[in-house]
PDB file of C-alpha atoms in Angstrom:
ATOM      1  CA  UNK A   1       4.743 191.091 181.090  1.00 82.00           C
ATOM      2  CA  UNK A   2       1.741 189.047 180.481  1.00 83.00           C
ATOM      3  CA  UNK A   3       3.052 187.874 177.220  1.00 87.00           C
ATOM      4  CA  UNK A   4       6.052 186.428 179.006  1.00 90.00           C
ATOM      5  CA  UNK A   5       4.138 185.154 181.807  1.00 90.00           C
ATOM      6  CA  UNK A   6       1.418 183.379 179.432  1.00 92.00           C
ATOM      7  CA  UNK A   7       4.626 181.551 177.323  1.00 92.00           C
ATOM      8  CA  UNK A   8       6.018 180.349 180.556  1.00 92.00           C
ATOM      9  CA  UNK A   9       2.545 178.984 181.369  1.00 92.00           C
ATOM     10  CA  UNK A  10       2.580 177.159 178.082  1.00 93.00           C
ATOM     11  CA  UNK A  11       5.917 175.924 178.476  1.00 94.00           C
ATOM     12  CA  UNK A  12       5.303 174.409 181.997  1.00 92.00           C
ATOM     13  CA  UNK A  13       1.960 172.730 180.879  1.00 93.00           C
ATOM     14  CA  UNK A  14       3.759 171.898 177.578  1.00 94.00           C
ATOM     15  CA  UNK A  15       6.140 169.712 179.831  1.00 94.00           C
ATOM     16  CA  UNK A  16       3.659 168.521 181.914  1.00 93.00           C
ATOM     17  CA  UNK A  17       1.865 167.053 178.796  1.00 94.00           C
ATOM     18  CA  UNK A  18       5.225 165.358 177.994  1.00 94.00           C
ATOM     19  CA  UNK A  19       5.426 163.530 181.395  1.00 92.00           C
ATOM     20  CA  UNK A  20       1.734 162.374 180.799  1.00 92.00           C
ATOM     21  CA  UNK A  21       2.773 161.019 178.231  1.00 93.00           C
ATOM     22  CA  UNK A  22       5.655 159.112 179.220  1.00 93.00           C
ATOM     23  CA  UNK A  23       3.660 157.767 182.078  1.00 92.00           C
ATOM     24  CA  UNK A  24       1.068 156.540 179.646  1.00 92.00           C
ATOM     25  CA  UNK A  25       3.619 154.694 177.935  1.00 93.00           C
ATOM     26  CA  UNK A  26       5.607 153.260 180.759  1.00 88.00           C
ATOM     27  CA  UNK A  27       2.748 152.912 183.301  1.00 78.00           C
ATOM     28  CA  UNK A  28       2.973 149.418 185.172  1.00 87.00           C
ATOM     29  CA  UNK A  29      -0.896 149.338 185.779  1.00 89.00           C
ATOM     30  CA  UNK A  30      -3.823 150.061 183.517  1.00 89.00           C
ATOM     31  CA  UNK A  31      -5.040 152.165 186.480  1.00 90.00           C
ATOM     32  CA  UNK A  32      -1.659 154.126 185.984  1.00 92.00           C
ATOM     33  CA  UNK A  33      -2.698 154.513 182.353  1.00 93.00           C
ATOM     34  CA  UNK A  34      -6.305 155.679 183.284  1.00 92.00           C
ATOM     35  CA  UNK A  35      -4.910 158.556 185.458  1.00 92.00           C
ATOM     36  CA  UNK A  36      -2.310 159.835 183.106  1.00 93.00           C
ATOM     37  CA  UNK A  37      -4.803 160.382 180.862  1.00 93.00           C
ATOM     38  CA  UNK A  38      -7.333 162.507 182.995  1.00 93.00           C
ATOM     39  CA  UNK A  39      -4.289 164.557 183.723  1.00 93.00           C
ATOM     40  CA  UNK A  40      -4.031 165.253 180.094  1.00 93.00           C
ATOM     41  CA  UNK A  41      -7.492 166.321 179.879  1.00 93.00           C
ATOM     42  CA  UNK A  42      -7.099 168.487 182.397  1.00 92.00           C
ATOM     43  CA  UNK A  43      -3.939 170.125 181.107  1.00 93.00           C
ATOM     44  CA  UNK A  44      -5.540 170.403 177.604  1.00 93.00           C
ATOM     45  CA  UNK A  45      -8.318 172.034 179.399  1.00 92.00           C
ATOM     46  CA  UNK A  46      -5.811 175.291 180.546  1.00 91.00           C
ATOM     47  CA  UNK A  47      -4.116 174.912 177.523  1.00 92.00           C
ATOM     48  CA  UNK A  48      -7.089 175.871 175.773  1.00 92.00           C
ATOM     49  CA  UNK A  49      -8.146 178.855 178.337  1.00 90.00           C
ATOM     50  CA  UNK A  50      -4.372 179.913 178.002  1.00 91.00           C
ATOM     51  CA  UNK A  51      -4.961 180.118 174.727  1.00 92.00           C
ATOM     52  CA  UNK A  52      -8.100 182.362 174.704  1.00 89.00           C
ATOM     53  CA  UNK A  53      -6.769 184.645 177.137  1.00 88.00           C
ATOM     54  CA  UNK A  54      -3.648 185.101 174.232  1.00 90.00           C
ATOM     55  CA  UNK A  55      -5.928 185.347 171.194  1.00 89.00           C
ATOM     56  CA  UNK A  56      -8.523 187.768 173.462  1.00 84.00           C
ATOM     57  CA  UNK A  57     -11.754 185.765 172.830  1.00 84.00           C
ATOM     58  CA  UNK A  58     -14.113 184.015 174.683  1.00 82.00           C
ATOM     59  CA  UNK A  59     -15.177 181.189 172.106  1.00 87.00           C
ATOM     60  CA  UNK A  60     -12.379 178.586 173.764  1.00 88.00           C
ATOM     61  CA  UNK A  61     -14.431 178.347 177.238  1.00 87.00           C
ATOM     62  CA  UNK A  62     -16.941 176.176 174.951  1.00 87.00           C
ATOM     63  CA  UNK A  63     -14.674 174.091 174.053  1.00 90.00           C
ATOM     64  CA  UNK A  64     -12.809 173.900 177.296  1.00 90.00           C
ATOM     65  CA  UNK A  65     -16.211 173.276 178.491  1.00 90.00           C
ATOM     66  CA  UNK A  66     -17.044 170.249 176.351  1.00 92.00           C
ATOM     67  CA  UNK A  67     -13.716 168.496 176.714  1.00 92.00           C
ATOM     68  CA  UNK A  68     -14.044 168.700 180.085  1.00 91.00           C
ATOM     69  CA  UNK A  69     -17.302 166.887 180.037  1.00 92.00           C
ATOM     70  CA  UNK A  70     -15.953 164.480 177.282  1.00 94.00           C
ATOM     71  CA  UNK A  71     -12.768 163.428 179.350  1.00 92.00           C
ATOM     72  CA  UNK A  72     -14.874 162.848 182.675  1.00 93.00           C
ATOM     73  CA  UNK A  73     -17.274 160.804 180.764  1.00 93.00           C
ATOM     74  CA  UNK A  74     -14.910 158.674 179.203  1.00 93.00           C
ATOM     75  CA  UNK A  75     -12.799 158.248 182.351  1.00 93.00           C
ATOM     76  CA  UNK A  76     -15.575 156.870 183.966  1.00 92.00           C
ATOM     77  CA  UNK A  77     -16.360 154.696 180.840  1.00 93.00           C
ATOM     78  CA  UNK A  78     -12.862 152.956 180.898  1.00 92.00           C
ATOM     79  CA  UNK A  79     -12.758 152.586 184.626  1.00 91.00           C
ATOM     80  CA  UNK A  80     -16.170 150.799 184.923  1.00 90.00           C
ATOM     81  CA  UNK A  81     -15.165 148.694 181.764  1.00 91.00           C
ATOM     82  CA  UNK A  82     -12.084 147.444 183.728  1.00 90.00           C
ATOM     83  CA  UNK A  83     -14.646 146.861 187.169  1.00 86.00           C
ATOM     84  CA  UNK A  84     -17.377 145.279 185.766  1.00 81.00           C
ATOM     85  CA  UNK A  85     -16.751 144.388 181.852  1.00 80.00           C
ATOM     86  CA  UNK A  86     -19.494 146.147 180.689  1.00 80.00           C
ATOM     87  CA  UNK A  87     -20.128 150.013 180.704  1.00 80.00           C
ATOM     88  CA  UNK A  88     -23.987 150.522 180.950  1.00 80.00           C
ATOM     89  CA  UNK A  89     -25.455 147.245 182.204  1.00 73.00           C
TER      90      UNK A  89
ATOM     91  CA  UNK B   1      -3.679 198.366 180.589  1.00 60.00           C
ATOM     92  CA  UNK B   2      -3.845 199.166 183.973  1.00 83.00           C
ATOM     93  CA  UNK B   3      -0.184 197.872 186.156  1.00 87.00           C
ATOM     94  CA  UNK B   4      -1.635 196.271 189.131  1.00 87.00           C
ATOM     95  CA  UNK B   5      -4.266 194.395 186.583  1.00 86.00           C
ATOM     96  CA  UNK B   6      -1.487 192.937 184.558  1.00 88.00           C
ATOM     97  CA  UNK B   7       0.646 192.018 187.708  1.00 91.00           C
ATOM     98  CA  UNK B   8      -2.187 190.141 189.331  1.00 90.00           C
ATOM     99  CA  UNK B   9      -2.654 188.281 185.970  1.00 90.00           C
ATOM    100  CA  UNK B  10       1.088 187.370 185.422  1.00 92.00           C
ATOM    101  CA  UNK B  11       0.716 186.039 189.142  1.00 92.00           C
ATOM    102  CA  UNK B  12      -1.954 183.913 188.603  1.00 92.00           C
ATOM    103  CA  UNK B  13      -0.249 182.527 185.212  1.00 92.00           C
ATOM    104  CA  UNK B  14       2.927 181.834 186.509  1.00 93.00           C
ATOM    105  CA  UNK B  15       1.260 180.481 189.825  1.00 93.00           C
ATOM    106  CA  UNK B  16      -0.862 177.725 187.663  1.00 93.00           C
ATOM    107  CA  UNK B  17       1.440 176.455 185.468  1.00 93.00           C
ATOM    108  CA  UNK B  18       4.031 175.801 188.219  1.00 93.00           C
ATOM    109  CA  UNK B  19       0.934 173.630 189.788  1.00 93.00           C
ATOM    110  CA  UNK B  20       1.038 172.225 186.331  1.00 92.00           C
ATOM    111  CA  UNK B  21       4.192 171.140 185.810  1.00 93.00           C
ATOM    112  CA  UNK B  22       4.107 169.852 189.465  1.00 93.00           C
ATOM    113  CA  UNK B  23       1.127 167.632 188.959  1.00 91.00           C
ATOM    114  CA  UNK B  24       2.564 165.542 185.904  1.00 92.00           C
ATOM    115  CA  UNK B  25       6.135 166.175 187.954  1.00 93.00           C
ATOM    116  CA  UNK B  26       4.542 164.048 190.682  1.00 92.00           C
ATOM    117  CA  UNK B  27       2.754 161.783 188.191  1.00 90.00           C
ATOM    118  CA  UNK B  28       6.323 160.099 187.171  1.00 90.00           C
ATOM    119  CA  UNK B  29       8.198 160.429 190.493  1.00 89.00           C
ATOM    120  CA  UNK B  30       6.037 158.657 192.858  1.00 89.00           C
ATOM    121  CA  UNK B  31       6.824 155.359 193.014  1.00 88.00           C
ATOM    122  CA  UNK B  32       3.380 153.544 193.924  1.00 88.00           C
ATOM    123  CA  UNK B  33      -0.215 153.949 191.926  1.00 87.00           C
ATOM    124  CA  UNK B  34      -2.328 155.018 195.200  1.00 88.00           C
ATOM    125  CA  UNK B  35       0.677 157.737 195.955  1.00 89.00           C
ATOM    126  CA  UNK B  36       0.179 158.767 192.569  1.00 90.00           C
ATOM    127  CA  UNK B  37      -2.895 159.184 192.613  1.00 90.00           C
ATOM    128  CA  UNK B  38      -2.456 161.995 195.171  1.00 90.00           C
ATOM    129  CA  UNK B  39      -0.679 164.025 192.250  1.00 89.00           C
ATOM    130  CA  UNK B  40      -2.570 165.398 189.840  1.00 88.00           C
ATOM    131  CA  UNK B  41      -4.988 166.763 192.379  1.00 88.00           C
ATOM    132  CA  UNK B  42      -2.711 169.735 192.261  1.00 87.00           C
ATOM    133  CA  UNK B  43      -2.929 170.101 188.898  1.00 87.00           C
ATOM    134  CA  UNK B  44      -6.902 169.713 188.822  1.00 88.00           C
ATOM    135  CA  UNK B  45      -7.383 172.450 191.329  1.00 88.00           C
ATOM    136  CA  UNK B  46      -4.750 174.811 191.592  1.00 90.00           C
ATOM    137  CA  UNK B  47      -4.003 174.866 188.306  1.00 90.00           C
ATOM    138  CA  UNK B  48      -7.064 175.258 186.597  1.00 90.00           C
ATOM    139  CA  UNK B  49      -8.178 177.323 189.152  1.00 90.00           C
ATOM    140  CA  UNK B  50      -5.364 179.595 189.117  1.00 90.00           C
ATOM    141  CA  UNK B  51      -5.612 179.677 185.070  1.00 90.00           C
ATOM    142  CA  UNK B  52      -9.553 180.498 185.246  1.00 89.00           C
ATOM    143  CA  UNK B  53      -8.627 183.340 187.827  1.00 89.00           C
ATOM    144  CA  UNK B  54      -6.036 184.703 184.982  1.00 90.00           C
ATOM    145  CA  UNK B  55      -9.039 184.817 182.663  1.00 89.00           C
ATOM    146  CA  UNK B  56     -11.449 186.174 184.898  1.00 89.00           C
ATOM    147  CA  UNK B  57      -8.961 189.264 185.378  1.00 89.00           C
ATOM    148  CA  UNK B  58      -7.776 189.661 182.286  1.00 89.00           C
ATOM    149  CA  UNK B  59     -11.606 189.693 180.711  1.00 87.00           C
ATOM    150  CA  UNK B  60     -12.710 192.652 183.630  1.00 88.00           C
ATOM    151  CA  UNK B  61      -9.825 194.622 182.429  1.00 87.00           C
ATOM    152  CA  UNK B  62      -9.334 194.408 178.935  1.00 83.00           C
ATOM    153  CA  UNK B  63     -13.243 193.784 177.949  1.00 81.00           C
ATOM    154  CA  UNK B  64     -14.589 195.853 181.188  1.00 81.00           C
ATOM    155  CA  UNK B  65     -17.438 193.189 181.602  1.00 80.00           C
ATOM    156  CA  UNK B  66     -17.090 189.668 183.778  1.00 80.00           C
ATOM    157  CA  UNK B  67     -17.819 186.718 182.321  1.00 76.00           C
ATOM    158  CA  UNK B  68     -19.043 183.663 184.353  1.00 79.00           C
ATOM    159  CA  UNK B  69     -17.830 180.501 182.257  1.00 78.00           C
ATOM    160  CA  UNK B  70     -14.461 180.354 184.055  1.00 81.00           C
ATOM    161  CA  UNK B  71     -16.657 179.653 187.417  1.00 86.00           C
ATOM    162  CA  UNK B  72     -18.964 176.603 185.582  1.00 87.00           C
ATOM    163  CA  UNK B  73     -15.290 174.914 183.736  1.00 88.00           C
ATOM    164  CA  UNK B  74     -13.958 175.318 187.842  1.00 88.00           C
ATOM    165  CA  UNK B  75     -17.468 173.648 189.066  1.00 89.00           C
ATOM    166  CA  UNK B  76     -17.622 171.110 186.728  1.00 90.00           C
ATOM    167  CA  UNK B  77     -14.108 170.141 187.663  1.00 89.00           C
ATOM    168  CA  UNK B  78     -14.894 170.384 191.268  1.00 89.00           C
ATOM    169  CA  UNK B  79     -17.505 167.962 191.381  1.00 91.00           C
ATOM    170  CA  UNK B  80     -15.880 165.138 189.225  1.00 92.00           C
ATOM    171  CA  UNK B  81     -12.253 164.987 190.291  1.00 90.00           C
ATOM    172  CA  UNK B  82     -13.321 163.158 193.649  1.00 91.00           C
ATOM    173  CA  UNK B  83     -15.695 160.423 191.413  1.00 92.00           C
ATOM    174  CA  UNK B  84     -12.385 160.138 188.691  1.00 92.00           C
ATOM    175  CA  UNK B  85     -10.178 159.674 191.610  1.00 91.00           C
ATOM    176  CA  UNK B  86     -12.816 156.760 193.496  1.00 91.00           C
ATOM    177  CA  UNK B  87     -13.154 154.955 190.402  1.00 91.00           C
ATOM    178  CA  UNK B  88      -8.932 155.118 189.635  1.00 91.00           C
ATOM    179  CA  UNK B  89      -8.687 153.699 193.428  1.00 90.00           C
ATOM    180  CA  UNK B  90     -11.533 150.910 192.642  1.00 90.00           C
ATOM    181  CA  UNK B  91     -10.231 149.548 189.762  1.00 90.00           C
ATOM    182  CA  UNK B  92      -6.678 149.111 191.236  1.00 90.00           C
ATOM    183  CA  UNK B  93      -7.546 147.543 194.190  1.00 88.00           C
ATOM    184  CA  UNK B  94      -9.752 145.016 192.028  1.00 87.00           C
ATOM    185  CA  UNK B  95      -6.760 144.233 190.073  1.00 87.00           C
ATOM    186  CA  UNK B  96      -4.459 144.233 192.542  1.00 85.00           C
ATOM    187  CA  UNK B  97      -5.148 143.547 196.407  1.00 82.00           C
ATOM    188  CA  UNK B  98      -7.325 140.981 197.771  1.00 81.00           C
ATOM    189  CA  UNK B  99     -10.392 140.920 199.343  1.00 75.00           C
ATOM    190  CA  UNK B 100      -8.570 138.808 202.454  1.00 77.00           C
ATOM    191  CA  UNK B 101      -5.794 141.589 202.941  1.00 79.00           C
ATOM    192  CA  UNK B 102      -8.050 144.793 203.599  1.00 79.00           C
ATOM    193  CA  UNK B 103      -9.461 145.944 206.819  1.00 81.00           C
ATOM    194  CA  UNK B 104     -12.899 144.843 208.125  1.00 80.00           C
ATOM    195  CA  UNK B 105     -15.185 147.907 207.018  1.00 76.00           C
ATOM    196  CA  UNK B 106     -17.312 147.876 210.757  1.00 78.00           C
ATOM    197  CA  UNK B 107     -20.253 147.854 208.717  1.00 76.00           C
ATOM    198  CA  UNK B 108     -20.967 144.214 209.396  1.00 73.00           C
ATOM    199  CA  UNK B 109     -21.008 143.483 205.291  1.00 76.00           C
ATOM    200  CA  UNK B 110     -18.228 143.862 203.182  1.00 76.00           C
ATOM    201  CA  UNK B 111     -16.244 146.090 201.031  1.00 78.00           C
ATOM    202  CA  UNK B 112     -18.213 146.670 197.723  1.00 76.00           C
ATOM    203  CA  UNK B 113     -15.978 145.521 195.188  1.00 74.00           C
ATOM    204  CA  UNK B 114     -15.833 142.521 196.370  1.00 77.00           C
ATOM    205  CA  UNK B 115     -19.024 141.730 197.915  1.00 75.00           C
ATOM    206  CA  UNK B 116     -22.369 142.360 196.958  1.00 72.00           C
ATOM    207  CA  UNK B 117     -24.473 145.393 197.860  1.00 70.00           C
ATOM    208  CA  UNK B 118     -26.720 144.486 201.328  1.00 70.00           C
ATOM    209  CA  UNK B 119     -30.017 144.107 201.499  1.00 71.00           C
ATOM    210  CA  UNK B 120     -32.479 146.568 201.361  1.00 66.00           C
ATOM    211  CA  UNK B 121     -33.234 147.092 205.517  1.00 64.00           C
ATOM    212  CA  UNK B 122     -35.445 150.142 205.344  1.00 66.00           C
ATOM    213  CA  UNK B 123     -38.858 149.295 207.351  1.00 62.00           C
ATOM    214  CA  UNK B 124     -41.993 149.641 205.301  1.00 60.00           C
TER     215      UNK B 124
END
């Protein structure tokens, strides 16, 4: 049961990853752009606990963990580019 | 494994990547960039959330021993989603609305990305 329930959980965020991505391509605004791309962190980031819970070890949280960190850092980097045209003034 | 420990974890799977789906589902339907901003809050929380809570389980039963990291990847994600979101909001209303066309803010000085920050007023 869990198998089945842990490929339908990949499949959904599998899809979702898909219509990130099309978003990032189509997106009208850079803001658009900006957003479609934290949403892929973040479904990368269950991806990758999905994956430890499948494999049965606990060294993915680390690197859930740092891409986490990594994709709120450089959202922030991008959006205060756009604001200000500079990142750390 | 014990039945009502691998039910509650199938839950909580199937449960977060519905939230998922629904997040980036919302990303490409809505048709305006503040309504879609509202979208991938879903994912952020609920599924995440629901995905840690899947791990949590699944590590008391199968290892016998909690482990803690699911609650700092949920905290961490917690605390940033609102500052992601503010800065999304910021940089679309620079590019795209006026200064003229908002609201007065009833603080007696403006909006701040598109006035400058007031003066310092605290009494010495």
């Amino acid at each position: 049961m869990i198998e089945m329930a842990l490929f339908f959980a990949a499949s959904c965020y599998g899809l979702a990853l898909i219509l990130d991505l099309w978003r990032i391509a189509q997106g009208p605004t850079a803001a658009d752009r900006i957003l479609a791309l934290d949403t892929m962190v973040i479904n990368v980031i269950a991806l990758l606990v999905l994956y430890g819970i499948w494999r049965g070890t606990a060294i993915y949280f680390e690197a859930a963990m740092l891409i986490a960190m990594v994709g709120f850092v450089s959202t922030v980097a991008y959006c205060r580019y756009l604001l200000r045209g500079n990142i750390i003034e | 494994m014990d039945i009502i420990g691998e039910i509650l974890i199938s839950a909580a799977l199937i449960v977060s990547g519905i939230f998922g789906f629904v997040g980036s589902f919302g990303l490409v339907r809505l048709r305006n960039t503040l309504q879609r901003l509202h979208a991938p809050t879903k994912a952020t929380t609920l599924g995440v959330g629901g995905m840690l809570v899947a791990s949590m389980i699944w590590f008391y039963v199968e290892k016998g021993q909690f482990s803690f990291h699911e609650l700092l990847i949920t905290m961490f994600l917690f605390l940033t989603a609102p500052i992601t979101a503010h800065f999304i909001a910021k940089v679309y209303m620079v590019q795209h609305l006026r200064g003229d066309d908002l609201p007065p803010s009833g603080t007696g000085e403006g909006w701040s990305p598109y006035d400058d920050a007031p003066e310092d007023r605290r009494t010495p």
